[in-house]
Structure formats: structure tokens, C-alpha cells
Coordinates of C-alpha atoms in Angstrom, one line a residue:
M1 CA -34.0 -1.9 -44.8
K2 CA -33.3 -0.4 -41.4
A3 CA -34.7 -3.4 -39.6
H4 CA -32.5 -5.7 -41.8
K5 CA -29.4 -3.7 -40.8
V6 CA -30.3 -3.9 -37.1
C7 CA -30.7 -7.7 -37.4
I8 CA -27.3 -8.0 -39.0
L9 CA -25.7 -5.8 -36.4
A10 CA -27.4 -7.8 -33.6
A11 CA -26.2 -11.0 -35.1
L12 CA -22.6 -9.7 -35.3
M13 CA -22.7 -8.6 -31.7
I14 CA -23.9 -12.0 -30.6
M15 CA -21.1 -13.7 -32.5
L16 CA -18.6 -11.4 -31.0
V17 CA -19.9 -12.1 -27.5
A18 CA -19.8 -15.8 -28.1
C19 CA -16.3 -15.7 -29.5
S20 CA -15.2 -13.5 -26.6
S21 CA -16.7 -15.9 -24.1
K22 CA -15.1 -18.9 -25.8
L23 CA -11.7 -17.1 -25.9
D24 CA -12.1 -16.1 -22.2
S25 CA -12.9 -19.7 -21.3
E26 CA -9.9 -20.9 -23.2
L27 CA -7.6 -18.4 -21.6
H28 CA -8.8 -19.4 -18.1
T29 CA -8.1 -23.1 -18.8
V30 CA -4.4 -22.5 -19.7
E31 CA -2.2 -23.9 -17.0
P32 CA 0.4 -21.5 -15.6
K33 CA 3.9 -22.2 -16.6
T34 CA 6.0 -24.1 -14.1
Y35 CA 9.6 -22.8 -13.5
T36 CA 12.3 -25.1 -12.3
G37 CA 15.9 -24.9 -11.1
T38 CA 17.6 -22.6 -8.6
I39 CA 15.9 -19.4 -7.5
P40 CA 18.2 -17.3 -9.8
E41 CA 17.4 -19.6 -12.7
K42 CA 13.7 -19.4 -12.1
I43 CA 13.7 -15.6 -11.8
N44 CA 15.8 -15.2 -14.9
A45 CA 13.4 -17.4 -16.9
Y46 CA 10.4 -15.6 -15.5
Y47 CA 11.8 -12.2 -16.5
D48 CA 12.5 -13.5 -20.1
D49 CA 8.8 -14.6 -20.3
N50 CA 7.5 -11.3 -18.9
K51 CA 9.9 -8.6 -19.8
S52 CA 7.4 -6.8 -22.0
K53 CA 5.3 -6.0 -19.0
A54 CA 7.9 -3.9 -17.1
C55 CA 10.8 -1.8 -18.1
G56 CA 13.2 -1.7 -15.2
V57 CA 13.1 -4.4 -12.6
L58 CA 15.4 -4.8 -9.5
V59 CA 15.2 -8.1 -7.5
G60 CA 17.0 -9.2 -4.4
V61 CA 16.5 -12.6 -2.7
F62 CA 18.4 -13.4 0.5
D63 CA 18.5 -15.6 3.6
S64 CA 20.1 -15.0 7.0
D65 CA 23.6 -15.8 5.7
T66 CA 23.8 -14.8 2.1
I67 CA 22.3 -12.8 -0.8
I68 CA 21.0 -15.6 -3.0
H69 CA 20.3 -13.5 -6.0
K70 CA 20.6 -9.9 -7.2
G71 CA 19.0 -9.2 -10.5
Y72 CA 19.1 -6.0 -12.6
Y73 CA 16.8 -6.2 -15.5
G74 CA 15.8 -3.7 -18.2
F75 CA 16.1 0.0 -18.4
E76 CA 16.4 2.9 -16.0
N77 CA 15.6 5.1 -18.9
E78 CA 14.9 3.5 -22.2
T79 CA 15.0 6.7 -24.2
T80 CA 18.7 7.2 -23.3
D81 CA 19.4 3.5 -23.5
T82 CA 20.4 3.5 -19.8
R83 CA 20.1 0.1 -18.2
V84 CA 19.4 -0.3 -14.5
S85 CA 22.5 -0.9 -12.4
E86 CA 23.7 -0.8 -8.8
S87 CA 23.5 3.0 -8.8
T88 CA 19.8 3.0 -9.9
V89 CA 17.4 4.3 -7.2
M90 CA 13.7 3.8 -7.1
D91 CA 10.8 4.6 -4.7
W92 CA 9.8 2.3 -1.9
G93 CA 6.3 3.7 -1.8
S94 CA 4.3 2.5 1.1
S95 CA 6.9 -0.1 2.2
T96 CA 8.4 3.1 3.7
K97 CA 5.8 2.5 6.5
L98 CA 7.9 -0.4 7.8
L99 CA 10.5 2.2 8.9
V100 CA 7.7 3.7 11.0
W101 CA 6.7 0.4 12.6
V102 CA 10.4 -0.5 13.4
S103 CA 10.9 2.9 14.9
V104 CA 7.8 2.5 17.0
M105 CA 9.0 -0.9 18.2
Q106 CA 12.4 0.6 19.1
L107 CA 10.7 3.2 21.3
Y108 CA 8.4 0.5 22.8
E109 CA 11.5 -1.6 23.6
Q110 CA 13.0 1.3 25.5
G111 CA 9.8 1.8 27.5
K112 CA 9.1 5.2 26.0
L113 CA 5.9 4.2 24.1
D114 CA 3.0 2.0 25.1
L115 CA 1.4 0.3 22.1
R116 CA -2.0 0.1 23.9
A117 CA -2.1 3.5 25.5
D118 CA -4.4 6.3 24.1
I119 CA -2.2 8.1 21.5
K120 CA -3.4 11.4 22.8
T121 CA -0.9 10.8 25.6
Y122 CA 1.9 11.5 23.1
L123 CA 0.3 14.4 21.1
P124 CA -0.1 18.1 21.9
D125 CA -3.3 19.0 23.7
G126 CA -6.2 19.3 21.2
F127 CA -4.1 18.0 18.3
L128 CA -6.7 15.5 17.1
T129 CA -9.9 17.2 16.1
N130 CA -11.3 14.4 14.1
L131 CA -12.1 11.8 16.7
R132 CA -15.8 10.8 17.0
Y133 CA -15.8 7.8 19.3
D134 CA -15.1 7.6 23.0
K135 CA -13.1 4.4 22.6
P136 CA -9.4 5.2 23.0
L137 CA -7.3 5.2 19.9
T138 CA -4.0 3.2 20.3
M139 CA -0.8 2.7 18.4
I140 CA -1.9 -0.9 17.7
D141 CA -5.0 0.5 16.0
L142 CA -2.7 2.6 13.8
M143 CA -0.5 -0.3 13.0
N144 CA -3.4 -2.5 12.1
H145 CA -5.0 0.2 10.0
R146 CA -8.1 -0.1 12.3
A147 CA -8.2 3.5 13.6
G148 CA -11.5 4.2 11.7
F149 CA -10.2 7.0 9.6
Q150 CA -11.7 7.5 6.1
D151 CA -9.3 7.7 3.2
Y152 CA -7.2 10.9 2.7
Y153 CA -6.5 12.9 -0.5
R154 CA -5.8 16.4 0.7
D155 CA -2.3 17.5 -0.4
L156 CA -0.9 13.9 -0.1
M157 CA 1.4 14.9 -2.9
I158 CA 2.3 18.5 -4.0
P159 CA 4.5 19.8 -6.9
A160 CA 8.2 20.0 -6.2
D161 CA 8.3 23.8 -6.5
E162 CA 5.9 24.2 -3.5
Q163 CA 7.2 24.6 0.0
F164 CA 6.4 21.5 1.9
L165 CA 5.1 21.7 5.5
S166 CA 6.5 20.1 8.6
L167 CA 5.0 16.8 9.5
H168 CA 3.1 18.4 12.4
D169 CA 1.6 21.0 10.1
A170 CA 0.9 18.6 7.2
L171 CA -1.1 16.4 9.5
L172 CA -3.2 19.5 10.6
V173 CA -4.0 20.6 7.0
E174 CA -7.1 18.5 6.9
Q175 CA -7.7 15.6 9.4
P176 CA -9.7 12.8 7.8
A177 CA -13.0 12.0 9.6
Q178 CA -13.1 9.0 11.9
V179 CA -16.0 7.2 10.3
F180 CA -15.7 3.8 12.0
E181 CA -15.2 2.9 15.7
P182 CA -11.6 1.9 16.3
D183 CA -10.8 -1.8 15.9
T184 CA -13.9 -2.7 14.0
L185 CA -12.9 -2.4 10.3
T186 CA -9.5 -2.6 8.5
G187 CA -9.2 0.4 6.2
Y188 CA -5.8 1.3 4.9
S189 CA -4.7 4.8 6.0
N190 CA -1.7 6.8 4.9
W191 CA -2.7 9.6 7.3
G192 CA -2.8 7.1 10.2
A193 CA 0.7 5.9 9.4
A194 CA 2.0 9.4 9.1
L195 CA 0.4 10.2 12.5
A196 CA 2.4 7.3 14.0
G197 CA 5.6 8.8 12.4
Y198 CA 4.7 12.1 14.1
I199 CA 4.3 10.3 17.5
V200 CA 7.9 8.9 16.9
E201 CA 9.0 12.5 16.5
R202 CA 7.3 13.6 19.7
V203 CA 8.6 10.7 21.8
A204 CA 12.2 10.8 20.4
D205 CA 12.3 14.7 20.3
M206 CA 13.7 14.8 16.8
S207 CA 12.2 14.8 13.3
F208 CA 11.2 11.5 11.9
C209 CA 13.7 11.9 9.1
D210 CA 16.6 12.4 11.6
Y211 CA 15.4 9.5 13.7
V212 CA 15.4 7.1 10.7
H213 CA 18.9 8.2 9.7
K214 CA 20.3 7.9 13.2
H215 CA 18.6 4.7 14.3
I216 CA 18.0 2.7 11.0
F217 CA 20.0 4.0 8.0
E218 CA 23.3 4.6 9.9
P219 CA 23.4 1.3 11.9
L220 CA 22.8 -0.6 8.6
D221 CA 25.2 1.5 6.6
M222 CA 22.5 2.6 4.2
N223 CA 24.3 5.4 2.5
D224 CA 22.2 5.4 -0.7
A225 CA 18.8 6.0 0.9
A226 CA 16.7 9.2 1.4
I227 CA 13.4 9.8 3.1
A228 CA 12.8 13.6 3.5
P229 CA 9.9 14.9 1.4
D230 CA 12.3 16.6 -1.1
L231 CA 14.9 13.8 -0.7
M232 CA 17.5 16.5 0.1
D233 CA 18.6 14.5 3.2
N234 CA 20.7 12.7 0.6
P235 CA 21.3 15.0 -2.4
V236 CA 23.1 12.2 -4.3
V237 CA 20.0 10.0 -4.2
R238 CA 17.8 13.0 -5.3
T239 CA 20.1 13.6 -8.3
R240 CA 20.0 9.9 -9.3
R241 CA 16.3 9.8 -9.0
D242 CA 15.9 12.8 -11.2
K243 CA 17.3 10.7 -14.1
L244 CA 14.8 7.9 -13.7
M245 CA 12.2 7.3 -16.3
C246 CA 8.9 6.0 -15.0
Y247 CA 6.9 4.2 -17.7
D248 CA 3.5 5.5 -16.7
S249 CA 4.2 9.1 -15.8
G250 CA 7.3 10.1 -17.7
P251 CA 10.7 11.3 -16.4
I252 CA 10.6 11.9 -12.6
G253 CA 13.0 14.8 -13.0
T254 CA 10.4 16.8 -14.9
A255 CA 7.4 15.6 -12.9
F256 CA 8.9 15.5 -9.4
Y257 CA 6.4 15.6 -6.5
I258 CA 6.7 15.8 -2.8
I259 CA 4.9 13.5 -0.4
Q260 CA 4.1 15.7 2.5
L261 CA 3.0 12.9 4.8
Y262 CA 6.5 11.4 4.1
P263 CA 6.6 8.6 6.7
A264 CA 3.8 7.0 4.7
G265 CA 5.7 6.6 1.5
S266 CA 8.7 8.8 0.7
C267 CA 11.8 6.5 0.9
V268 CA 14.0 6.1 -2.1
S269 CA 17.1 3.9 -2.3
T270 CA 19.3 1.6 -4.3
L271 CA 18.5 -2.1 -4.4
D272 CA 21.5 -2.8 -2.1
D273 CA 20.1 -0.5 0.6
Y274 CA 16.6 -2.0 0.2
I275 CA 18.2 -5.4 0.8
K276 CA 20.2 -4.2 3.8
F277 CA 16.9 -3.1 5.5
A278 CA 15.0 -6.2 4.5
R279 CA 17.6 -8.7 5.5
C280 CA 17.1 -7.5 9.1
F281 CA 13.9 -9.6 9.2
V282 CA 15.6 -12.9 8.4
K283 CA 18.7 -12.7 10.5
E284 CA 19.2 -14.8 13.6
Q285 CA 19.4 -11.6 15.7
F286 CA 17.4 -8.6 14.6
P287 CA 20.1 -5.9 14.4
L288 CA 17.9 -2.9 15.2
F289 CA 16.6 -4.2 18.5
K290 CA 18.5 -4.9 21.7
K291 CA 16.2 -7.8 22.6
Q292 CA 15.2 -10.6 20.2
E293 CA 11.8 -10.7 22.1
T294 CA 11.0 -7.3 20.6
F295 CA 11.3 -8.8 17.1
T296 CA 9.3 -11.8 18.1
E297 CA 6.5 -9.6 19.3
M298 CA 6.7 -7.3 16.3
I299 CA 6.1 -10.2 13.8
S300 CA 3.4 -11.8 16.0
A301 CA -0.2 -11.3 14.8
S302 CA -1.9 -8.2 16.1
S303 CA -5.0 -8.7 13.8
F304 CA -6.7 -11.8 12.5
F305 CA -9.1 -12.8 9.7
G306 CA -12.5 -12.9 11.5
D307 CA -12.6 -15.6 14.2
T308 CA -9.8 -17.7 12.6
D309 CA -6.2 -17.9 13.8
I310 CA -5.0 -16.7 10.4
P311 CA -2.9 -13.5 10.8
K312 CA -4.1 -10.4 8.8
N313 CA -1.5 -8.0 10.2
A314 CA 1.5 -8.1 12.5
H315 CA 2.2 -4.7 14.1
G316 CA 2.0 -3.0 10.7
F317 CA 3.4 -5.9 8.6
W318 CA 0.7 -7.4 6.3
A319 CA 0.3 -11.1 6.0
I320 CA 1.2 -11.7 2.4
P321 CA -0.9 -14.3 0.4
V322 CA 2.1 -16.4 -0.7
G323 CA 3.9 -19.2 1.3
T324 CA 2.8 -20.2 4.7
N325 CA 4.0 -17.5 7.2
T326 CA 5.0 -14.6 5.0
L327 CA 4.9 -10.9 6.0
G328 CA 5.8 -7.6 4.4
H329 CA 4.6 -4.5 2.7
G330 CA 4.3 -3.3 -0.9
G331 CA 4.1 0.2 -2.2
N332 CA 3.2 2.4 -5.2
T333 CA 4.0 6.0 -6.1
Q334 CA 3.2 8.0 -9.2
G335 CA 6.1 6.3 -11.0
C336 CA 7.3 3.2 -9.2
S337 CA 6.2 0.0 -7.4
A338 CA 8.1 -1.9 -4.8
N339 CA 7.6 -4.8 -2.4
L340 CA 9.4 -6.2 0.7
V341 CA 8.4 -9.7 1.7
F342 CA 10.0 -12.3 4.1
D343 CA 9.3 -15.6 5.9
A344 CA 10.9 -15.2 9.4
D345 CA 10.5 -19.0 10.0
K346 CA 12.3 -20.1 6.9
K347 CA 14.7 -17.2 7.1
I348 CA 14.2 -16.1 3.4
G349 CA 13.2 -12.8 2.0
C350 CA 12.8 -10.8 -1.2
V351 CA 12.6 -7.2 -2.4
V352 CA 11.4 -6.0 -5.8
M353 CA 11.6 -2.5 -7.3
T354 CA 10.2 -1.4 -10.7
N355 CA 9.8 1.9 -12.4
R356 CA 6.2 1.3 -13.3
R357 CA 3.3 2.2 -11.0
Y358 CA 0.8 -0.5 -9.9
E359 CA 3.1 -3.1 -11.4
T360 CA 2.0 -6.6 -10.3
T361 CA 3.7 -9.2 -12.6
F362 CA 7.0 -8.9 -10.7
N363 CA 6.0 -7.3 -7.4
N364 CA 3.3 -9.9 -6.7
D365 CA 2.9 -12.8 -9.1
M366 CA 6.6 -13.6 -9.2
L367 CA 6.7 -14.2 -5.4
E368 CA 5.4 -17.7 -5.7
L369 CA 8.7 -18.7 -7.3
I370 CA 10.4 -17.9 -4.0
F371 CA 7.8 -18.5 -1.2
G372 CA 5.4 -21.0 -2.9
E373 CA 1.6 -20.8 -3.1
V374 CA -0.5 -19.5 -0.2
N375 CA -1.3 -22.2 2.3
W376 CA -3.6 -20.6 4.8
N377 CA -5.5 -23.3 6.7
A378 CA -9.0 -22.1 6.4
S379 CA -11.9 -22.6 4.1
I380 CA -13.7 -19.7 2.4
S381 CA -17.1 -19.2 4.1
S382 CA -20.0 -20.7 2.1
D383 CA -22.7 -18.8 3.9
M384 CA -21.8 -15.3 2.8
P385 CA -25.0 -13.3 1.9
N386 CA -25.3 -11.8 -1.6
G387 CA -25.3 -8.0 -1.7
L388 CA -23.5 -4.8 -2.3
V389 CA -20.3 -4.0 -0.4
R390 CA -18.1 -1.0 0.0
S391 CA -14.4 -0.9 0.8
A392 CA -13.5 0.3 4.3
R393 CA -10.9 2.4 2.7
T394 CA -13.4 4.9 1.5
I395 CA -14.6 8.5 1.9
L396 CA -18.0 9.0 3.5
E397 CA -17.9 12.7 4.4
G398 CA -16.5 15.9 3.1
R399 CA -15.6 17.4 -0.3
Y400 CA -13.8 14.2 -1.6
K401 CA -16.8 11.9 -1.1
I402 CA -17.4 12.1 -4.8
L403 CA -14.2 10.2 -5.4
R404 CA -15.4 7.0 -3.7
E405 CA -19.1 6.6 -4.8
S406 CA -18.4 3.0 -5.7
Y407 CA -20.0 -0.3 -4.7
I408 CA -19.4 -3.8 -5.8
S409 CA -21.3 -7.1 -5.6
S410 CA -20.0 -9.5 -2.9
N411 CA -19.9 -12.2 -5.6
M412 CA -17.0 -10.3 -7.2
L413 CA -14.7 -11.3 -4.3
N414 CA -15.0 -15.0 -4.9
E415 CA -11.6 -15.1 -6.6
V416 CA -9.7 -13.9 -3.6
F417 CA -9.2 -15.3 -0.1
W418 CA -11.8 -13.9 2.3
I419 CA -13.6 -14.6 5.6
Y420 CA -17.2 -13.5 6.2
N421 CA -17.7 -12.0 9.6
E422 CA -20.3 -10.2 11.6
N423 CA -18.9 -8.1 14.4
N424 CA -20.2 -5.1 16.4
G425 CA -23.3 -5.1 14.2
I426 CA -21.3 -4.8 11.0
K427 CA -21.5 -7.4 8.3
K428 CA -18.2 -7.6 6.5
I429 CA -15.9 -9.5 4.2
E430 CA -12.3 -9.6 5.5
A431 CA -9.8 -9.8 2.7
P432 CA -6.0 -9.3 2.5
Y433 CA -5.1 -5.6 3.1
G434 CA -8.6 -4.4 4.0
D435 CA -12.3 -5.1 4.7
Y436 CA -15.5 -4.7 2.7
Y437 CA -18.7 -3.9 4.6
F438 CA -22.3 -4.6 3.4
V439 CA -24.5 -1.7 2.6
S440 CA -28.3 -1.7 2.1
F441 CA -29.8 -1.1 -1.4
G442 CA -31.6 1.9 0.1
Q443 CA -28.3 3.5 1.1
V444 CA -26.9 3.0 -2.5
I445 CA -30.0 4.5 -4.1
V446 CA -29.9 7.6 -1.8
S447 CA -26.1 8.0 -2.4
Y448 CA -26.4 7.8 -6.2
V449 CA -29.5 10.1 -6.3
L450 CA -27.5 12.7 -4.4
F451 CA -24.4 12.2 -6.5
Y452 CA -26.0 12.3 -9.9
G453 CA -28.3 15.1 -8.7
W454 CA -25.3 17.1 -7.8
V455 CA -23.7 16.4 -11.2
L456 CA -26.9 17.3 -13.1
A457 CA -27.1 20.5 -11.1
I458 CA -23.6 21.5 -12.2
V459 CA -24.3 20.6 -15.8
F460 CA -27.6 22.6 -15.8
S461 CA -25.9 25.6 -14.2
L462 CA -23.2 25.5 -16.9
I463 CA -25.7 25.3 -19.7
T464 CA -27.7 28.2 -18.2
L465 CA -24.5 30.3 -18.0
V466 CA -23.6 29.6 -21.6
K467 CA -27.1 30.5 -22.8
E468 CA -27.0 33.7 -20.8
G469 CA -23.8 34.6 -22.5
F470 CA -21.4 34.4 -19.5
F471 CA -19.0 32.3 -21.6

């Protein structure tokens, strides 16, 4: 009788797998909907089709002369029936980093900062204790996220009732290990971007917060923006943000957090102020630089995909996989997602803000309605070896290594644009926003044996303590 039940269960599982496979196949054969009309018409129709996937959505589309579309969709706080409006503020997340790179380029234009000099030139003696390689580390390396730092978790965000540190002290709390030689692998680094913000402080002789207000917010009349860790550089913005409901983490007012490395992701503003900053990148004359050549240099490629001429990064601005020559930066916080994207050749740009973290339907997928499909002139390599790869944005040393014990098969990257490359003895796959490097099977076995051995040791110790009556 038991065998009979097992056979029935196995048959049901096979049927479910078959049905699931068929359904998956059918889903993948459905053609995406085509949207026609003007940009506002396409965005309105797109929102109507996808409004169940996000609660509050703010969208701005603009060119060098006009604002083509401003859209306010959904709720700032659904529980109080408060719809988003011109006074709604949301987080920029990591697109805050663009304020760092513009500040760097301003100081570069003034001759106060050399993008290719060793950054130790601008830091206190002995400040960097985490450098492992003799090769100089430059501002370009920080901009390209190729400084070699492992990922950073230590006190990136702290509760609002804790006293936050100065940027100088926050960077010293725990410096991430430099696990790769500079300019060999692209690995996204919040700590590296915050370090660049601190260099701005040092060169300009004022806090990064004060610098941004004086040299970016004030010239652009951005009166509804804040960037300090506690947002108290603009109390009105802080008060408005406290009312925002984030549809993954709850009301921000009761779950407020402070980003200590604030140049990496702390900016909050209205849609209008986000547009004011973003429109700089499509104007005939970039308003924050004295020379147009500075802007031209800023948006020129500083990092490429492998040996191709396809830009990966332009002085901190990521090449965005839509359109033909599109740059920008997205961002996520604990409650919001945002994106700033522009095509400097066609003079058109877009910003998106949502009160849902890791939101992609509007922040990413919708961008094709404005910029078109990606048209990078390169073929995906056909000679990539099979194997296990690990993201260069990883943790290889220290107490947080447990958080990144993850590997994937190189075949899993077939659905995204990538270039296979061998450089400096490193076999890697270069994809948008970061690289993946090949690891040997032996490395993986050793890593997992150590990891699970550590887990089993803790479990065994707890069981022993329980048996001995310590709990």
C-alpha cells in the first residue's frame, strides 16, 4: 500500500512538473505589448497595465527645452488614502552618487583635483589602512568601481535614534579589504563612493553636505532636497518623508534609518528637484560647469566592456542597457527605488521614483518606451567556458564573509548582455554594473566545507549547552 501511494505521488509530481514546464514555455512565447502614441500616452497606458506592481510612482521625462511629461501615479500612503503629489518626497538611493561625481568634476575643472593621481595625495597621512597592492589607487578607479574593495556592510545604515558619525569617522569604522588589484575587476562599492565624497570634503574644505548645497542645490534652485544623514539640512523634506509609506518596509516615519556613508545614497527630494538636477545632463550648456569640455569629458567612457569599444562606465555614470548611448544611475534604499537616465546625444532624459524597494517594472522595464531597446554593437562571446562564477561585488575576508558564500553557473548569465574576457590572469564575464570571475571547483568545495563546518559547530555547541542545562 505504501508503494502504491508513493507511485501515485510520483505521478502527480511528474504531471505538475510537466504542466509547469508547459505553462513556463507558454509564458515565454507571449509577445510583449507594444505601446504607441506620444510619450505621455505610452507611459499612462503602461501604468494602467502595471499599476498593481507599484503603489506610488513619480515619472519625469524631459529634453533640453521642455518637460515632456510629469506623472504622479498612485499613493504616497494608501492607508491614509494620500495620493502622490508635487509635495511628495522620495529617496534617490544610489543615484545620489551622481552628486559625488559632478562635485569631483567641478573640482577637477578648477585644477584642484587630479583624476589620475594617487588619492592618498588628498587624504590624511595613514588614513587608508586597507590597501594591499602597490599600484596607486586613483579617483578614476573609484568612479569606475574598480578600486578592488570587497563589499561593505558595517554600519551602512543605523537606527535614527543613534548618533551618526562624521563622514571621516564613518569611513574609519571598518575599512573594507582591498581584495583585487585596482583596475582589474568592476565591483560596485558604496564605501568607495563615500570615500570620493570625503575627498571632495578635503579638497573643498567644507562638509560634503555643505558643498552639495552651495555648488549644486542652490545654483539649480533645488529647495526641496536634502542629503545629510538625518535629512535635517532641510527639515521640511524630513517632515514630508516621515509621512511616506514604503510598501515593503512600512511607514518610514516609524522605521527611519540613517545612511552614515551618506554621499553613497542619502539624497531625498521631490520629483521637481530630481528633474532639475537630471535636466542638467541634456541641456546645450551644462549649468554646473564653467566649460562644456568638462561635461564632454565626464560623459566620455572611462571603462569599457572587455576589448570592445562599448562603454561600461563614464566617470561614475553607468552605461544603461536601453537605447544607444544612454547613461545614468539607479538606486534602492530600504523603502524606495529611483532611477536617473539620459541620452546626451539625443538630449532626452527621464527620472523615476517609487516607494517600493528593488522596484523594476517602472524604474527599468518602462525605460524602453522612452529610449528604445538596447543597440550595443557587439555580439555575445560564443567561446565562454562553462564553470562557476562569483560576483566581484563580494566579501572574501572578515566577519561578513558568511553573507556572500554564493556562486552561480556561467550559463545563468546567458539572458543578459555580457563580454567574456581574460585580463591579468583573471577569467571573467563583464556584465552591466559589475563583473563575475571564474572560480575553481576546488575553491568552492573548500569554501563550503569551511562554511557548513562553522554552521555545524555552532549547532552542535548549542545542542550541547541545552543538554547541559545552560538554557
